[in-house]
Structures are given as structure tokens and as C-alpha cells.
């Protein structure tokens, strides 16, 4: 990606998404791109907003609490000087592992939490959202390959967890999130994505998640095209858009347990 601008990389990702949808015969189904900001500088995020992009994802609470207000401030300023155009907001997706004691800080600011993987975390979200006007929308993160280094609930346990969360009034399960194991050839991720898609459809057919169970979030920079071919309707892409010069300070803070 040497020499390419953020804009060029973003447009190339959008085109590859459209091509993958076409290959899969899914031209009429939207696939949402969540731009993952963990490697992004603020001016890159601004550039995407100027291009009309709305959905952003962050996986670290610390970085989220820093960047989300900066983005909001930028949007407010743009409105004031009349450059707002159509876009007046950013929609934030929380995609990382969420510790229970940090969940409440995020609730009012995120549109969708992709990473609910335990009953206890769901209970914490429920407790923190009792006064919310509308339910908190979440995905259940599964660990499709039972990879011990990864977060997420085992596929065999997912249905039961959804049943339990469905009894909670202030949370709504919208679907599943999964990550494939890191592989060099994205084709090697296909069987994993296919398994997740089967599970997703099985749950939909069973009616456990209700009408609103319709989101399948899978696919990252390395494998989003394969994920789309396997039915993903949200992909989470970071480095293919922003490059991979990580924002060093927030990583250091996270490592220090912030
Ligand atoms: C970092 C991250 C992404 C984006 O990863 P890239 O490989 O940079 O596209 C997507 N999903 C989750 C959960 C992540 O942590």
C-alpha cells in the first residue's frame, strides 16, 4: 500500500466489497463497512467523514473514549460552519473484548456492541442500561474454531446464551460476530466462515433470536471478501484502509491495564 492515500485505500476496499457481493449474487443485500480506527490517526478519520463514511469501530475502551469525543467535536464544528452536508453523526461499533467493569462507560455512546461473549457481561449491560430509551443492541461473539487464544463463546453454547439474553428487557441480540484464525491465505478462512454462517442461519430458522436477529459480522482486512461470499453483512476493516502504523500511545496505555 506504499504511496496510496487513505482515500484511495478506502475506495479500493469499497470496490472490493461490491465485487465480492456481485460474485456472491448479493447485489441487493447491503454489506456495511465498519472502519476500524485502532490504527487510525484523527486526520484519516476526518478524511473518511468527508467522504460520507458513517460507521466506525474501536476495540479498545481507552482509545474509544479518546477518539469518539474528537470525532464528535469535529462533526459539531463542521455543522456550525455549514459544511455538514448529509452527515451529522458517526455511528460507533465496539468490537473488542469488553471487561464487565468498563461496559457501562460505553453504553450511551455505541450503536452496536459486537463482542458479548458471556452471560455476566450481558447482565452488566442490562444493569447499566435500565434507564435507556431504547434497548442496547449487541452481537454475540463466537469462537468458531475453539481457538484458545481468542475470545468468544463456543458454538455449542451460543443458542443458550441468546435465549438467556432475550429475557432481558434492555438488550437486543441482533446477530453474531466471529473472527477467523489468522491465516496467510484467506481461502483457509472459508470453512470457518461457512460454519458460522450455518450456525447463524440455524439460529434464525429456530426463531430464538426473534425477527431482529439479522446481522452477521465477520471479515477483516485480510479476509473480508471471503466473509462476504459466506454471508457477512458487516465487515470490520482497519489496516486495509488506514495502513498499520499503530497509534503507539494508546497501545502502551492498554498494556498498562488502563
Ligand atoms: C483490529 C480488528 C479488526 C480490524 O483488523 P484489520 O486486520 O486491521 O482489518 C476487526 N475486528 C476486530 C475485532 C479487531 O480487533
mmCIF file of C-alpha atoms and ligand atoms in Angstrom:
data_model
loop_
_atom_site.group_PDB
_atom_site.id
_atom_site.type_symbol
_atom_site.label_atom_id
_atom_site.label_comp_id
_atom_site.label_asym_id
_atom_site.label_seq_id
_atom_site.Cartn_x
_atom_site.Cartn_y
_atom_site.Cartn_z
ATOM 1 C CA UNK A 1 0.000 0.000 0.000
ATOM 2 C CA UNK A 2 3.008 2.269 -0.360
ATOM 3 C CA UNK A 3 2.222 5.703 -1.718
ATOM 4 C CA UNK A 4 -1.525 5.223 -1.523
ATOM 5 C CA UNK A 5 -3.635 7.751 0.297
ATOM 6 C CA UNK A 6 -6.297 6.903 2.857
ATOM 7 C CA UNK A 7 -8.890 7.880 0.291
ATOM 8 C CA UNK A 8 -7.501 5.535 -2.343
ATOM 9 C CA UNK A 9 -7.332 2.654 0.103
ATOM 10 C CA UNK A 10 -10.882 3.341 1.312
ATOM 11 C CA UNK A 11 -12.256 3.463 -2.207
ATOM 12 C CA UNK A 12 -10.439 0.293 -3.112
ATOM 13 C CA UNK A 13 -11.939 -1.516 -0.100
ATOM 14 C CA UNK A 14 -15.437 -0.293 -1.087
ATOM 15 C CA UNK A 15 -14.914 -1.579 -4.604
ATOM 16 C CA UNK A 16 -13.682 -4.947 -3.389
ATOM 17 C CA UNK A 17 -16.776 -5.208 -1.170
ATOM 18 C CA UNK A 18 -19.021 -4.544 -4.164
ATOM 19 C CA UNK A 19 -17.138 -7.066 -6.275
ATOM 20 C CA UNK A 20 -17.452 -9.720 -3.572
ATOM 21 C CA UNK A 21 -21.185 -9.033 -3.270
ATOM 22 C CA UNK A 22 -21.537 -9.429 -7.024
ATOM 23 C CA UNK A 23 -19.605 -12.699 -7.016
ATOM 24 C CA UNK A 24 -21.887 -13.980 -4.269
ATOM 25 C CA UNK A 25 -25.036 -12.803 -6.080
ATOM 26 C CA UNK A 26 -25.788 -10.450 -3.200
ATOM 27 C CA UNK A 27 -26.066 -7.143 -5.107
ATOM 28 C CA UNK A 28 -29.376 -6.393 -3.440
ATOM 29 C CA UNK A 29 -28.244 -7.006 0.102
ATOM 30 C CA UNK A 30 -26.327 -4.267 1.852
ATOM 31 C CA UNK A 31 -22.942 -5.018 3.355
ATOM 32 C CA UNK A 32 -21.906 -2.421 5.907
ATOM 33 C CA UNK A 33 -18.303 -1.416 6.236
ATOM 34 C CA UNK A 34 -17.147 -0.618 9.748
ATOM 35 C CA UNK A 35 -13.875 1.331 9.537
ATOM 36 C CA UNK A 36 -11.777 0.149 12.466
ATOM 37 C CA UNK A 37 -9.889 3.080 13.941
ATOM 38 C CA UNK A 38 -7.355 1.293 16.057
ATOM 39 C CA UNK A 39 -4.544 2.116 13.622
ATOM 40 C CA UNK A 40 -6.018 5.427 12.508
ATOM 41 C CA UNK A 41 -4.893 8.980 13.062
ATOM 42 C CA UNK A 42 -7.587 11.579 13.619
ATOM 43 C CA UNK A 43 -6.970 13.260 10.255
ATOM 44 C CA UNK A 44 -7.586 9.943 8.499
ATOM 45 C CA UNK A 45 -10.897 9.565 10.313
ATOM 46 C CA UNK A 46 -11.778 13.110 9.252
ATOM 47 C CA UNK A 47 -10.979 12.241 5.663
ATOM 48 C CA UNK A 48 -13.439 9.343 5.752
ATOM 49 C CA UNK A 49 -16.150 11.513 7.287
ATOM 50 C CA UNK A 50 -15.645 13.984 4.477
ATOM 51 C CA UNK A 51 -16.195 11.137 2.032
ATOM 52 C CA UNK A 52 -19.520 10.457 3.756
ATOM 53 C CA UNK A 53 -18.492 7.478 5.827
ATOM 54 C CA UNK A 54 -20.552 6.901 8.989
ATOM 55 C CA UNK A 55 -19.698 3.586 10.675
ATOM 56 C CA UNK A 56 -16.565 3.391 12.799
ATOM 57 C CA UNK A 57 -15.320 0.623 15.074
ATOM 58 C CA UNK A 58 -12.999 0.590 18.015
ATOM 59 C CA UNK A 59 -11.829 -2.313 20.108
ATOM 60 C CA UNK A 60 -10.128 -0.630 22.995
ATOM 61 C CA UNK A 61 -12.117 1.239 25.594
ATOM 62 C CA UNK A 62 -9.314 3.684 26.271
ATOM 63 C CA UNK A 63 -8.845 4.630 22.639
ATOM 64 C CA UNK A 64 -12.573 4.823 22.089
ATOM 65 C CA UNK A 65 -13.040 7.272 24.955
ATOM 66 C CA UNK A 66 -10.367 9.437 23.394
ATOM 67 C CA UNK A 67 -11.275 9.345 19.722
ATOM 68 C CA UNK A 68 -15.095 9.383 19.915
ATOM 69 C CA UNK A 69 -15.264 12.857 21.515
ATOM 70 C CA UNK A 70 -12.706 14.168 18.998
ATOM 71 C CA UNK A 71 -14.861 12.935 16.160
ATOM 72 C CA UNK A 72 -17.964 14.450 17.738
ATOM 73 C CA UNK A 73 -16.231 17.777 18.173
ATOM 74 C CA UNK A 74 -15.201 17.714 14.542
ATOM 75 C CA UNK A 75 -18.766 16.923 13.432
ATOM 76 C CA UNK A 76 -20.155 19.737 15.598
ATOM 77 C CA UNK A 77 -17.674 22.210 14.172
ATOM 78 C CA UNK A 78 -18.473 21.168 10.624
ATOM 79 C CA UNK A 79 -22.143 21.743 11.273
ATOM 80 C CA UNK A 80 -21.509 25.218 12.594
ATOM 81 C CA UNK A 81 -19.515 26.265 9.571
ATOM 82 C CA UNK A 82 -22.087 24.769 7.254
ATOM 83 C CA UNK A 83 -20.080 22.012 5.640
ATOM 84 C CA UNK A 84 -22.229 19.354 7.212
ATOM 85 C CA UNK A 85 -23.873 18.089 4.064
ATOM 86 C CA UNK A 86 -25.769 14.916 4.805
ATOM 87 C CA UNK A 87 -23.637 13.511 7.551
ATOM 88 C CA UNK A 88 -24.344 14.738 11.032
ATOM 89 C CA UNK A 89 -23.205 11.818 13.120
ATOM 90 C CA UNK A 90 -20.795 8.972 13.438
ATOM 91 C CA UNK A 91 -22.040 5.545 14.439
ATOM 92 C CA UNK A 92 -19.686 3.718 16.758
ATOM 93 C CA UNK A 93 -19.313 -0.034 16.968
ATOM 94 C CA UNK A 94 -17.488 -1.561 19.887
ATOM 95 C CA UNK A 95 -15.685 -4.625 18.584
ATOM 96 C CA UNK A 96 -13.108 -5.589 21.206
ATOM 97 C CA UNK A 97 -13.083 -7.663 24.319
ATOM 98 C CA UNK A 98 -15.117 -5.854 26.908
ATOM 99 C CA UNK A 99 -14.423 -6.155 30.591
ATOM 100 C CA UNK A 100 -17.538 -6.004 32.684
ATOM 101 C CA UNK A 101 -16.406 -3.049 34.760
ATOM 102 C CA UNK A 102 -15.909 -0.965 31.620
ATOM 103 C CA UNK A 103 -19.142 -1.803 29.844
ATOM 104 C CA UNK A 104 -21.214 0.971 31.375
ATOM 105 C CA UNK A 105 -18.920 3.724 30.161
ATOM 106 C CA UNK A 106 -19.697 2.813 26.579
ATOM 107 C CA UNK A 107 -23.380 2.136 26.569
ATOM 108 C CA UNK A 108 -24.743 5.545 25.704
ATOM 109 C CA UNK A 109 -22.130 6.119 23.016
ATOM 110 C CA UNK A 110 -22.119 2.982 20.896
ATOM 111 C CA UNK A 111 -24.594 1.860 18.319
ATOM 112 C CA UNK A 112 -23.719 -1.821 18.392
ATOM 113 C CA UNK A 113 -21.553 -3.920 20.707
ATOM 114 C CA UNK A 114 -20.118 -6.793 18.648
ATOM 115 C CA UNK A 115 -18.420 -8.661 21.436
ATOM 116 C CA UNK A 116 -20.818 -10.027 24.039
ATOM 117 C CA UNK A 117 -19.474 -13.424 24.976
ATOM 118 C CA UNK A 118 -20.814 -14.229 28.418
ATOM 119 C CA UNK A 119 -23.976 -14.065 30.448
ATOM 120 C CA UNK A 120 -22.210 -11.975 33.062
ATOM 121 C CA UNK A 121 -21.254 -9.311 30.541
ATOM 122 C CA UNK A 122 -24.838 -9.252 29.241
ATOM 123 C CA UNK A 123 -26.079 -8.825 32.814
ATOM 124 C CA UNK A 124 -23.711 -5.915 33.325
ATOM 125 C CA UNK A 125 -25.001 -4.259 30.157
ATOM 126 C CA UNK A 126 -28.564 -4.871 31.285
ATOM 127 C CA UNK A 127 -27.866 -3.309 34.666
ATOM 128 C CA UNK A 128 -26.201 -0.310 33.060
ATOM 129 C CA UNK A 129 -28.987 0.354 30.589
ATOM 130 C CA UNK A 130 -32.095 0.171 32.736
ATOM 131 C CA UNK A 131 -32.888 3.819 32.112
ATOM 132 C CA UNK A 132 -32.038 3.804 28.421
ATOM 133 C CA UNK A 133 -34.713 4.921 25.977
ATOM 134 C CA UNK A 134 -34.116 2.059 23.615
ATOM 135 C CA UNK A 135 -32.515 -1.354 24.079
ATOM 136 C CA UNK A 136 -28.764 -1.725 23.729
ATOM 137 C CA UNK A 137 -28.081 -3.675 20.555
ATOM 138 C CA UNK A 138 -25.451 -6.398 20.722
ATOM 139 C CA UNK A 139 -23.957 -9.273 18.771
ATOM 140 C CA UNK A 140 -22.855 -12.473 20.410
ATOM 141 C CA UNK A 141 -19.223 -13.192 19.621
ATOM 142 C CA UNK A 142 -18.481 -16.802 18.911
ATOM 143 C CA UNK A 143 -15.156 -18.539 18.762
ATOM 144 C CA UNK A 144 -15.765 -20.728 15.733
ATOM 145 C CA UNK A 145 -12.553 -22.701 15.867
ATOM 146 C CA UNK A 146 -12.483 -23.005 19.661
ATOM 147 C CA UNK A 147 -9.158 -21.215 19.408
ATOM 148 C CA UNK A 148 -7.904 -20.860 22.958
ATOM 149 C CA UNK A 149 -6.206 -17.542 22.346
ATOM 150 C CA UNK A 150 -9.424 -15.958 21.121
ATOM 151 C CA UNK A 151 -12.403 -14.516 22.865
ATOM 152 C CA UNK A 152 -15.904 -15.661 22.140
ATOM 153 C CA UNK A 153 -18.290 -18.345 23.245
ATOM 154 C CA UNK A 154 -18.180 -21.910 21.931
ATOM 155 C CA UNK A 155 -20.604 -22.564 19.065
ATOM 156 C CA UNK A 156 -22.383 -25.251 21.058
ATOM 157 C CA UNK A 157 -23.254 -22.781 23.800
ATOM 158 C CA UNK A 158 -24.392 -19.853 21.682
ATOM 159 C CA UNK A 159 -28.072 -20.687 21.425
ATOM 160 C CA UNK A 160 -28.494 -20.984 25.137
ATOM 161 C CA UNK A 161 -26.763 -17.636 25.708
ATOM 162 C CA UNK A 162 -29.067 -15.940 23.195
ATOM 163 C CA UNK A 163 -32.109 -17.442 24.920
ATOM 164 C CA UNK A 164 -30.916 -16.051 28.218
ATOM 165 C CA UNK A 165 -30.208 -12.579 26.829
ATOM 166 C CA UNK A 166 -33.578 -12.496 25.117
ATOM 167 C CA UNK A 167 -35.211 -12.495 28.545
ATOM 168 C CA UNK A 168 -33.501 -9.196 29.337
ATOM 169 C CA UNK A 169 -35.617 -6.190 28.531
ATOM 170 C CA UNK A 170 -32.950 -3.617 27.769
ATOM 171 C CA UNK A 171 -30.735 -5.706 25.469
ATOM 172 C CA UNK A 172 -31.469 -6.857 21.969
ATOM 173 C CA UNK A 173 -29.382 -9.514 20.248
ATOM 174 C CA UNK A 174 -29.011 -8.557 16.598
ATOM 175 C CA UNK A 175 -26.792 -11.411 15.441
ATOM 176 C CA UNK A 176 -23.352 -12.973 15.589
ATOM 177 C CA UNK A 177 -19.768 -11.797 15.335
ATOM 178 C CA UNK A 178 -16.810 -14.041 14.607
ATOM 179 C CA UNK A 179 -13.149 -13.863 13.709
ATOM 180 C CA UNK A 180 -11.383 -16.483 11.646
ATOM 181 C CA UNK A 181 -7.991 -17.718 12.759
ATOM 182 C CA UNK A 182 -5.036 -15.763 11.344
ATOM 183 C CA UNK A 183 -4.043 -17.446 8.084
ATOM 184 C CA UNK A 184 -1.861 -16.347 5.193
ATOM 185 C CA UNK A 185 -4.287 -17.464 2.525
ATOM 186 C CA UNK A 186 -7.791 -16.055 3.143
ATOM 187 C CA UNK A 187 -9.232 -19.122 1.424
ATOM 188 C CA UNK A 188 -8.220 -21.060 4.507
ATOM 189 C CA UNK A 189 -10.726 -18.980 6.491
ATOM 190 C CA UNK A 190 -13.607 -20.060 4.266
ATOM 191 C CA UNK A 191 -14.563 -23.264 6.118
ATOM 192 C CA UNK A 192 -14.676 -21.319 9.381
ATOM 193 C CA UNK A 193 -16.880 -18.584 7.910
ATOM 194 C CA UNK A 194 -19.123 -21.222 6.375
ATOM 195 C CA UNK A 195 -19.588 -22.884 9.735
ATOM 196 C CA UNK A 196 -20.511 -19.552 11.302
ATOM 197 C CA UNK A 197 -22.976 -18.843 8.523
ATOM 198 C CA UNK A 198 -24.634 -22.223 9.053
ATOM 199 C CA UNK A 199 -24.940 -21.563 12.763
ATOM 200 C CA UNK A 200 -26.348 -18.094 12.076
ATOM 201 C CA UNK A 201 -28.990 -19.468 9.746
ATOM 202 C CA UNK A 202 -29.846 -22.291 12.103
ATOM 203 C CA UNK A 203 -30.495 -19.774 14.880
ATOM 204 C CA UNK A 204 -32.584 -17.611 12.566
ATOM 205 C CA UNK A 205 -34.671 -20.579 11.497
ATOM 206 C CA UNK A 206 -35.213 -21.636 15.085
ATOM 207 C CA UNK A 207 -36.608 -18.221 15.926
ATOM 208 C CA UNK A 208 -34.564 -17.976 19.122
ATOM 209 C CA UNK A 209 -33.262 -14.525 18.328
ATOM 210 C CA UNK A 210 -36.556 -13.185 17.014
ATOM 211 C CA UNK A 211 -37.173 -11.017 13.949
ATOM 212 C CA UNK A 212 -34.365 -8.627 14.675
ATOM 213 C CA UNK A 213 -31.668 -11.318 14.612
ATOM 214 C CA UNK A 214 -30.237 -10.403 11.218
ATOM 215 C CA UNK A 215 -26.606 -9.242 11.482
ATOM 216 C CA UNK A 216 -23.582 -11.376 10.689
ATOM 217 C CA UNK A 217 -20.350 -9.504 11.438
ATOM 218 C CA UNK A 218 -17.268 -11.230 10.060
ATOM 219 C CA UNK A 219 -14.303 -10.401 7.864
ATOM 220 C CA UNK A 220 -11.290 -8.137 8.426
ATOM 221 C CA UNK A 221 -8.621 -6.644 6.146
ATOM 222 C CA UNK A 222 -7.182 -9.987 5.245
ATOM 223 C CA UNK A 223 -10.358 -11.973 4.657
ATOM 224 C CA UNK A 224 -13.399 -9.696 4.196
ATOM 225 C CA UNK A 225 -14.085 -10.786 0.631
ATOM 226 C CA UNK A 226 -14.314 -14.449 1.610
ATOM 227 C CA UNK A 227 -16.504 -13.469 4.565
ATOM 228 C CA UNK A 228 -18.916 -11.619 2.256
ATOM 229 C CA UNK A 229 -19.085 -14.650 -0.005
ATOM 230 C CA UNK A 230 -20.083 -16.579 3.135
ATOM 231 C CA UNK A 231 -22.911 -14.212 4.027
ATOM 232 C CA UNK A 232 -21.361 -11.488 6.199
ATOM 233 C CA UNK A 233 -23.376 -8.251 6.174
ATOM 234 C CA UNK A 234 -20.963 -6.284 8.341
ATOM 235 C CA UNK A 235 -17.218 -6.346 7.733
ATOM 236 C CA UNK A 236 -14.725 -4.711 10.100
ATOM 237 C CA UNK A 237 -11.747 -3.337 8.237
ATOM 238 C CA UNK A 238 -8.834 -1.426 9.749
ATOM 239 C CA UNK A 239 -5.370 -1.706 8.263
ATOM 240 C CA UNK A 240 -6.524 -2.047 4.636
ATOM 241 C CA UNK A 241 -7.971 1.471 4.988
ATOM 242 C CA UNK A 242 -5.710 3.215 7.445
ATOM 243 C CA UNK A 243 -2.421 1.401 6.983
ATOM 244 C CA UNK A 244 -0.945 -0.281 10.003
ATOM 245 C CA UNK A 245 1.065 2.325 11.785
ATOM 246 C CA UNK A 246 -0.477 1.753 15.137
ATOM 247 C CA UNK A 247 -1.193 4.651 17.450
ATOM 248 C CA UNK A 248 1.546 3.786 19.878
ATOM 249 C CA UNK A 249 0.408 5.724 22.942
ATOM 250 C CA UNK A 250 -2.959 4.079 23.366
ATOM 251 C CA UNK A 251 -1.408 0.638 22.976
ATOM 252 C CA UNK A 252 1.024 1.396 25.728
ATOM 253 C CA UNK A 253 -1.829 2.629 27.909
ATOM 254 C CA UNK A 254 -3.843 -0.517 27.248
ATOM 255 C CA UNK A 255 -0.897 -2.719 28.104
ATOM 256 C CA UNK A 256 -0.558 -0.877 31.377
ATOM 257 C CA UNK A 257 -4.099 -2.016 32.106
ATOM 258 C CA UNK A 258 -5.784 1.351 31.587
HETATM 259 C C1 LIG B 1 -8.449 -4.925 14.727
HETATM 260 C C2 LIG B 1 -9.741 -5.585 14.499
HETATM 261 C C3 LIG B 1 -10.322 -5.560 13.240
HETATM 262 C C4 LIG B 1 -9.661 -4.935 12.028
HETATM 263 O O1 LIG B 1 -8.474 -5.605 11.747
HETATM 264 P P1 LIG B 1 -7.676 -5.339 10.390
HETATM 265 O O2 LIG B 1 -6.963 -6.610 10.145
HETATM 266 O O3 LIG B 1 -6.768 -4.198 10.675
HETATM 267 O O4 LIG B 1 -8.669 -5.033 9.349
HETATM 268 C C5 LIG B 1 -11.562 -6.158 13.091
HETATM 269 N N1 LIG B 1 -12.188 -6.759 14.124
HETATM 270 C C6 LIG B 1 -11.659 -6.796 15.347
HETATM 271 C C7 LIG B 1 -12.404 -7.464 16.438
HETATM 272 C C8 LIG B 1 -10.412 -6.213 15.580
HETATM 273 O O5 LIG B 1 -9.891 -6.275 16.797
#
